[in-house]
Each structure stands twice: as structure tokens, then as C-alpha cells.
């Protein structure tokens, strides 16, 4: 004898109240990612298309887990978002609300970036920071720079770094 499937009956819910500005901001901030961001994916696909393969993603053995790392070449590439790391090229706008929080947040981010820079220098690695706006404006130039560093570091690079 066939039995009837039971179906759940849900209560009709009332329309949700509109979100406050603080709730909207919290929702947007939860959407920010640390890995596989759009600029990072753009650079990785360009590296792949140009034959610069063999990199490691977020390699844990390197300080700061760089976004892209060539361990055999001792080259670490960080793709920095202009807003979060305070890009010196495009100088993004500063948030207008809760300024003490944001000042502290950005200061800590910049201190962490400087700390990693020193760690790489002491370890004999080469660290390359590519900004989100640089990828947007000159992706081919970024790929050319990475290709040259991948081949071998010229003596002039030591002076620039």
C-alpha cells in the first residue's frame, strides 16, 4: 500500500524590516575576502596565459603567506587592495564614519606589511607588491616585471628594493 509523502507546512513570514545603515555595512564587510580576490584572480590568469606557472598560492612556509609564491626563485608576490593597504598611487578615500577604528585598522595593516618586507629582506627573498590599481591600469607591465624577476634578479633590482 502506497503511503502519502508528508509535506511540511511553513508559516508565512512577515516582510523583513529594512536594514539599517550599520547592518548594511556589516553585510558588505562580511563579503570581503582575504583569498582569491578579483585582482588576485586576474593576475593569476595572466601569469598562466604567459607561461609563468609553477607558483604556490598562499604558501604557508613563507612569511605572511604571499598571494603568489615561487619558492625555487625565492620570489613572493603580494596583491594589495588599494583600500585596505592605503595605496600610494591612487590614494583611496578614507571612510567618514568611525574614523578612529579605521585609522587604527589601516595603521596595523601598514605595519604588518612593513614587518613582512623586513622578514623577506633578511631571509634573502624578493618581495613584490602589486597594487590593485596597477593591475587595472597596466597588467602587461606587471607581467613583464614578474617575468624578469622570474628569470633572475638583475643587480639594479637590489638598489631599487
PDB file of C-alpha atoms in Angstrom:
ATOM      1  CA  UNK A   1       0.000   0.000   0.000  1.00  0.00           C
ATOM      2  CA  UNK A   2       1.455   3.327  -1.061  1.00  0.00           C
ATOM      3  CA  UNK A   3       1.819   5.936   1.626  1.00  0.00           C
ATOM      4  CA  UNK A   4       1.446   9.598   1.068  1.00  0.00           C
ATOM      5  CA  UNK A   5       4.518  11.749   1.456  1.00  0.00           C
ATOM      6  CA  UNK A   6       4.251  14.235   4.219  1.00  0.00           C
ATOM      7  CA  UNK A   7       4.921  17.794   3.257  1.00  0.00           C
ATOM      8  CA  UNK A   8       5.931  20.433   5.729  1.00  0.00           C
ATOM      9  CA  UNK A   9       3.731  23.394   6.009  1.00  0.00           C
ATOM     10  CA  UNK A  10       5.640  26.568   6.708  1.00  0.00           C
ATOM     11  CA  UNK A  11       4.209  29.597   8.315  1.00  0.00           C
ATOM     12  CA  UNK A  12       4.048  32.655   6.180  1.00  0.00           C
ATOM     13  CA  UNK A  13       6.614  35.100   7.481  1.00  0.00           C
ATOM     14  CA  UNK A  14       6.034  38.789   7.665  1.00  0.00           C
ATOM     15  CA  UNK A  15       8.054  41.025   5.380  1.00  0.00           C
ATOM     16  CA  UNK A  16      11.519  41.661   6.798  1.00  0.00           C
ATOM     17  CA  UNK A  17      12.200  45.126   8.128  1.00  0.00           C
ATOM     18  CA  UNK A  18      14.607  47.200   6.024  1.00  0.00           C
ATOM     19  CA  UNK A  19      18.235  47.033   7.082  1.00  0.00           C
ATOM     20  CA  UNK A  20      19.817  49.893   8.951  1.00  0.00           C
ATOM     21  CA  UNK A  21      22.976  51.550   7.630  1.00  0.00           C
ATOM     22  CA  UNK A  22      25.074  49.710  10.209  1.00  0.00           C
ATOM     23  CA  UNK A  23      23.585  46.343   9.209  1.00  0.00           C
ATOM     24  CA  UNK A  24      24.204  47.091   5.527  1.00  0.00           C
ATOM     25  CA  UNK A  25      27.831  47.972   6.230  1.00  0.00           C
ATOM     26  CA  UNK A  26      28.269  44.797   8.263  1.00  0.00           C
ATOM     27  CA  UNK A  27      26.824  42.746   5.399  1.00  0.00           C
ATOM     28  CA  UNK A  28      29.197  44.359   2.877  1.00  0.00           C
ATOM     29  CA  UNK A  29      32.223  43.830   5.130  1.00  0.00           C
ATOM     30  CA  UNK A  30      31.384  40.144   5.558  1.00  0.00           C
ATOM     31  CA  UNK A  31      31.585  39.857   1.778  1.00  0.00           C
ATOM     32  CA  UNK A  32      35.236  40.962   1.685  1.00  0.00           C
ATOM     33  CA  UNK A  33      37.619  38.079   1.170  1.00  0.00           C
ATOM     34  CA  UNK A  34      41.263  37.570   2.033  1.00  0.00           C
ATOM     35  CA  UNK A  35      41.958  34.944  -0.642  1.00  0.00           C
ATOM     36  CA  UNK A  36      41.025  34.629  -4.294  1.00  0.00           C
ATOM     37  CA  UNK A  37      40.061  38.257  -4.711  1.00  0.00           C
ATOM     38  CA  UNK A  38      39.272  39.632  -8.173  1.00  0.00           C
ATOM     39  CA  UNK A  39      42.688  41.349  -8.620  1.00  0.00           C
ATOM     40  CA  UNK A  40      44.459  38.202  -7.463  1.00  0.00           C
ATOM     41  CA  UNK A  41      42.494  36.008  -9.878  1.00  0.00           C
ATOM     42  CA  UNK A  42      43.199  38.467 -12.695  1.00  0.00           C
ATOM     43  CA  UNK A  43      46.957  38.316 -12.067  1.00  0.00           C
ATOM     44  CA  UNK A  44      46.974  34.536 -11.731  1.00  0.00           C
ATOM     45  CA  UNK A  45      45.121  34.046 -15.014  1.00  0.00           C
ATOM     46  CA  UNK A  46      47.532  36.446 -16.755  1.00  0.00           C
ATOM     47  CA  UNK A  47      50.535  34.571 -15.297  1.00  0.00           C
ATOM     48  CA  UNK A  48      49.081  31.287 -16.505  1.00  0.00           C
ATOM     49  CA  UNK A  49      48.441  32.648 -20.010  1.00  0.00           C
ATOM     50  CA  UNK A  50      52.022  33.949 -20.198  1.00  0.00           C
ATOM     51  CA  UNK A  51      53.531  30.613 -19.190  1.00  0.00           C
ATOM     52  CA  UNK A  52      54.668  31.701 -15.715  1.00  0.00           C
ATOM     53  CA  UNK A  53      53.450  28.608 -13.937  1.00  0.00           C
ATOM     54  CA  UNK A  54      54.799  26.652 -11.012  1.00  0.00           C
ATOM     55  CA  UNK A  55      53.742  29.129  -8.349  1.00  0.00           C
ATOM     56  CA  UNK A  56      52.251  28.305  -4.984  1.00  0.00           C
ATOM     57  CA  UNK A  57      49.170  30.034  -3.635  1.00  0.00           C
ATOM     58  CA  UNK A  58      49.237  31.393  -0.091  1.00  0.00           C
ATOM     59  CA  UNK A  59      52.296  29.318   0.702  1.00  0.00           C
ATOM     60  CA  UNK A  60      52.404  28.818   4.463  1.00  0.00           C
ATOM     61  CA  UNK A  61      56.169  28.362   4.699  1.00  0.00           C
ATOM     62  CA  UNK A  62      56.801  31.930   3.534  1.00  0.00           C
ATOM     63  CA  UNK A  63      56.257  34.840   5.935  1.00  0.00           C
ATOM     64  CA  UNK A  64      52.814  36.359   5.592  1.00  0.00           C
ATOM     65  CA  UNK A  65      51.578  33.651   3.198  1.00  0.00           C
ATOM     66  CA  UNK A  66      52.076  35.614  -0.032  1.00  0.00           C
ATOM     67  CA  UNK A  67      49.283  35.542  -2.590  1.00  0.00           C
ATOM     68  CA  UNK A  68      51.618  34.064  -5.208  1.00  0.00           C
ATOM     69  CA  UNK A  69      54.964  32.497  -4.391  1.00  0.00           C
ATOM     70  CA  UNK A  70      57.750  30.994  -6.481  1.00  0.00           C
ATOM     71  CA  UNK A  71      59.708  29.115  -3.787  1.00  0.00           C
ATOM     72  CA  UNK A  72      62.514  27.947  -6.083  1.00  0.00           C
ATOM     73  CA  UNK A  73      63.058  31.534  -7.291  1.00  0.00           C
ATOM     74  CA  UNK A  74      62.649  32.932  -3.771  1.00  0.00           C
ATOM     75  CA  UNK A  75      60.067  35.385  -5.081  1.00  0.00           C
ATOM     76  CA  UNK A  76      56.934  36.360  -3.163  1.00  0.00           C
ATOM     77  CA  UNK A  77      54.192  38.413  -4.783  1.00  0.00           C
ATOM     78  CA  UNK A  78      51.563  40.235  -2.758  1.00  0.00           C
ATOM     79  CA  UNK A  79      48.488  41.626  -4.496  1.00  0.00           C
ATOM     80  CA  UNK A  80      47.364  44.532  -2.330  1.00  0.00           C
ATOM     81  CA  UNK A  81      43.940  46.063  -2.431  1.00  0.00           C
ATOM     82  CA  UNK A  82      44.130  49.842  -2.709  1.00  0.00           C
ATOM     83  CA  UNK A  83      41.590  50.491   0.052  1.00  0.00           C
ATOM     84  CA  UNK A  84      42.864  48.052   2.690  1.00  0.00           C
ATOM     85  CA  UNK A  85      46.575  48.761   2.300  1.00  0.00           C
ATOM     86  CA  UNK A  86      46.266  52.523   1.512  1.00  0.00           C
ATOM     87  CA  UNK A  87      47.680  52.661  -1.995  1.00  0.00           C
ATOM     88  CA  UNK A  88      50.201  55.480  -2.517  1.00  0.00           C
ATOM     89  CA  UNK A  89      49.287  55.689  -6.225  1.00  0.00           C
ATOM     90  CA  UNK A  90      45.529  56.229  -6.228  1.00  0.00           C
ATOM     91  CA  UNK A  91      45.061  57.349  -2.589  1.00  0.00           C
ATOM     92  CA  UNK A  92      41.553  55.962  -1.926  1.00  0.00           C
ATOM     93  CA  UNK A  93      39.028  57.928   0.110  1.00  0.00           C
ATOM     94  CA  UNK A  94      39.031  57.476   3.860  1.00  0.00           C
ATOM     95  CA  UNK A  95      35.787  56.218   5.487  1.00  0.00           C
ATOM     96  CA  UNK A  96      33.757  59.030   7.006  1.00  0.00           C
ATOM     97  CA  UNK A  97      32.238  57.148   9.913  1.00  0.00           C
ATOM     98  CA  UNK A  98      34.058  55.534  12.844  1.00  0.00           C
ATOM     99  CA  UNK A  99      37.339  57.168  11.902  1.00  0.00           C
ATOM    100  CA  UNK A 100      39.369  56.107  14.970  1.00  0.00           C
ATOM    101  CA  UNK A 101      38.650  52.453  14.156  1.00  0.00           C
ATOM    102  CA  UNK A 102      39.689  52.846  10.510  1.00  0.00           C
ATOM    103  CA  UNK A 103      42.833  54.807  11.343  1.00  0.00           C
ATOM    104  CA  UNK A 104      43.944  52.039  13.696  1.00  0.00           C
ATOM    105  CA  UNK A 105      42.988  49.311  11.198  1.00  0.00           C
ATOM    106  CA  UNK A 106      44.930  50.889   8.337  1.00  0.00           C
ATOM    107  CA  UNK A 107      47.919  51.643  10.590  1.00  0.00           C
ATOM    108  CA  UNK A 108      48.095  47.987  11.681  1.00  0.00           C
ATOM    109  CA  UNK A 109      47.834  46.797   8.064  1.00  0.00           C
ATOM    110  CA  UNK A 110      50.709  49.049   7.002  1.00  0.00           C
ATOM    111  CA  UNK A 111      52.849  47.992   9.971  1.00  0.00           C
ATOM    112  CA  UNK A 112      52.251  44.337   9.125  1.00  0.00           C
ATOM    113  CA  UNK A 113      53.244  44.998   5.502  1.00  0.00           C
ATOM    114  CA  UNK A 114      56.487  46.665   6.636  1.00  0.00           C
ATOM    115  CA  UNK A 115      57.232  43.787   9.012  1.00  0.00           C
ATOM    116  CA  UNK A 116      56.858  41.264   6.166  1.00  0.00           C
ATOM    117  CA  UNK A 117      59.067  43.389   3.925  1.00  0.00           C
ATOM    118  CA  UNK A 118      61.862  43.248   6.514  1.00  0.00           C
ATOM    119  CA  UNK A 119      61.400  39.492   7.034  1.00  0.00           C
ATOM    120  CA  UNK A 120      61.798  38.833   3.313  1.00  0.00           C
ATOM    121  CA  UNK A 121      64.825  41.077   3.043  1.00  0.00           C
ATOM    122  CA  UNK A 122      66.501  39.305   5.989  1.00  0.00           C
ATOM    123  CA  UNK A 123      65.679  35.871   4.530  1.00  0.00           C
ATOM    124  CA  UNK A 124      67.186  36.799   1.163  1.00  0.00           C
ATOM    125  CA  UNK A 125      63.880  36.658  -0.689  1.00  0.00           C
ATOM    126  CA  UNK A 126      62.477  39.181  -3.135  1.00  0.00           C
ATOM    127  CA  UNK A 127      59.088  40.585  -2.322  1.00  0.00           C
ATOM    128  CA  UNK A 128      56.992  42.268  -4.979  1.00  0.00           C
ATOM    129  CA  UNK A 129      53.878  44.270  -4.110  1.00  0.00           C
ATOM    130  CA  UNK A 130      51.429  44.761  -6.925  1.00  0.00           C
ATOM    131  CA  UNK A 131      48.592  47.185  -6.286  1.00  0.00           C
ATOM    132  CA  UNK A 132      45.052  46.656  -7.473  1.00  0.00           C
ATOM    133  CA  UNK A 133      45.167  49.888  -9.499  1.00  0.00           C
ATOM    134  CA  UNK A 134      48.407  48.817 -11.202  1.00  0.00           C
ATOM    135  CA  UNK A 135      46.723  45.643 -12.407  1.00  0.00           C
ATOM    136  CA  UNK A 136      43.780  47.635 -13.680  1.00  0.00           C
ATOM    137  CA  UNK A 137      45.926  50.221 -15.456  1.00  0.00           C
ATOM    138  CA  UNK A 138      48.932  48.211 -16.685  1.00  0.00           C
ATOM    139  CA  UNK A 139      48.528  44.445 -16.435  1.00  0.00           C
ATOM    140  CA  UNK A 140      51.101  43.832 -19.182  1.00  0.00           C
ATOM    141  CA  UNK A 141      53.708  45.875 -17.309  1.00  0.00           C
ATOM    142  CA  UNK A 142      53.120  43.842 -14.140  1.00  0.00           C
ATOM    143  CA  UNK A 143      53.522  40.586 -16.070  1.00  0.00           C
ATOM    144  CA  UNK A 144      56.732  41.862 -17.688  1.00  0.00           C
ATOM    145  CA  UNK A 145      58.172  42.760 -14.281  1.00  0.00           C
ATOM    146  CA  UNK A 146      57.269  39.356 -12.835  1.00  0.00           C
ATOM    147  CA  UNK A 147      58.742  37.625 -15.899  1.00  0.00           C
ATOM    148  CA  UNK A 148      62.049  39.489 -15.459  1.00  0.00           C
ATOM    149  CA  UNK A 149      62.198  38.680 -11.751  1.00  0.00           C
ATOM    150  CA  UNK A 150      61.320  35.065 -12.538  1.00  0.00           C
ATOM    151  CA  UNK A 151      64.294  34.814 -14.922  1.00  0.00           C
ATOM    152  CA  UNK A 152      66.711  36.169 -12.357  1.00  0.00           C
ATOM    153  CA  UNK A 153      67.208  39.301 -10.359  1.00  0.00           C
ATOM    154  CA  UNK A 154      69.427  41.878 -12.041  1.00  0.00           C
ATOM    155  CA  UNK A 155      71.883  43.827  -9.837  1.00  0.00           C
ATOM    156  CA  UNK A 156      69.898  47.038 -10.399  1.00  0.00           C
ATOM    157  CA  UNK A 157      66.916  45.481  -8.594  1.00  0.00           C
ATOM    158  CA  UNK A 158      68.923  45.408  -5.349  1.00  0.00           C
ATOM    159  CA  UNK A 159      69.281  49.168  -5.480  1.00  0.00           C
ATOM    160  CA  UNK A 160      65.575  49.739  -6.195  1.00  0.00           C
ATOM    161  CA  UNK A 161      64.378  47.412  -3.461  1.00  0.00           C
TER     162      UNK A 161
END
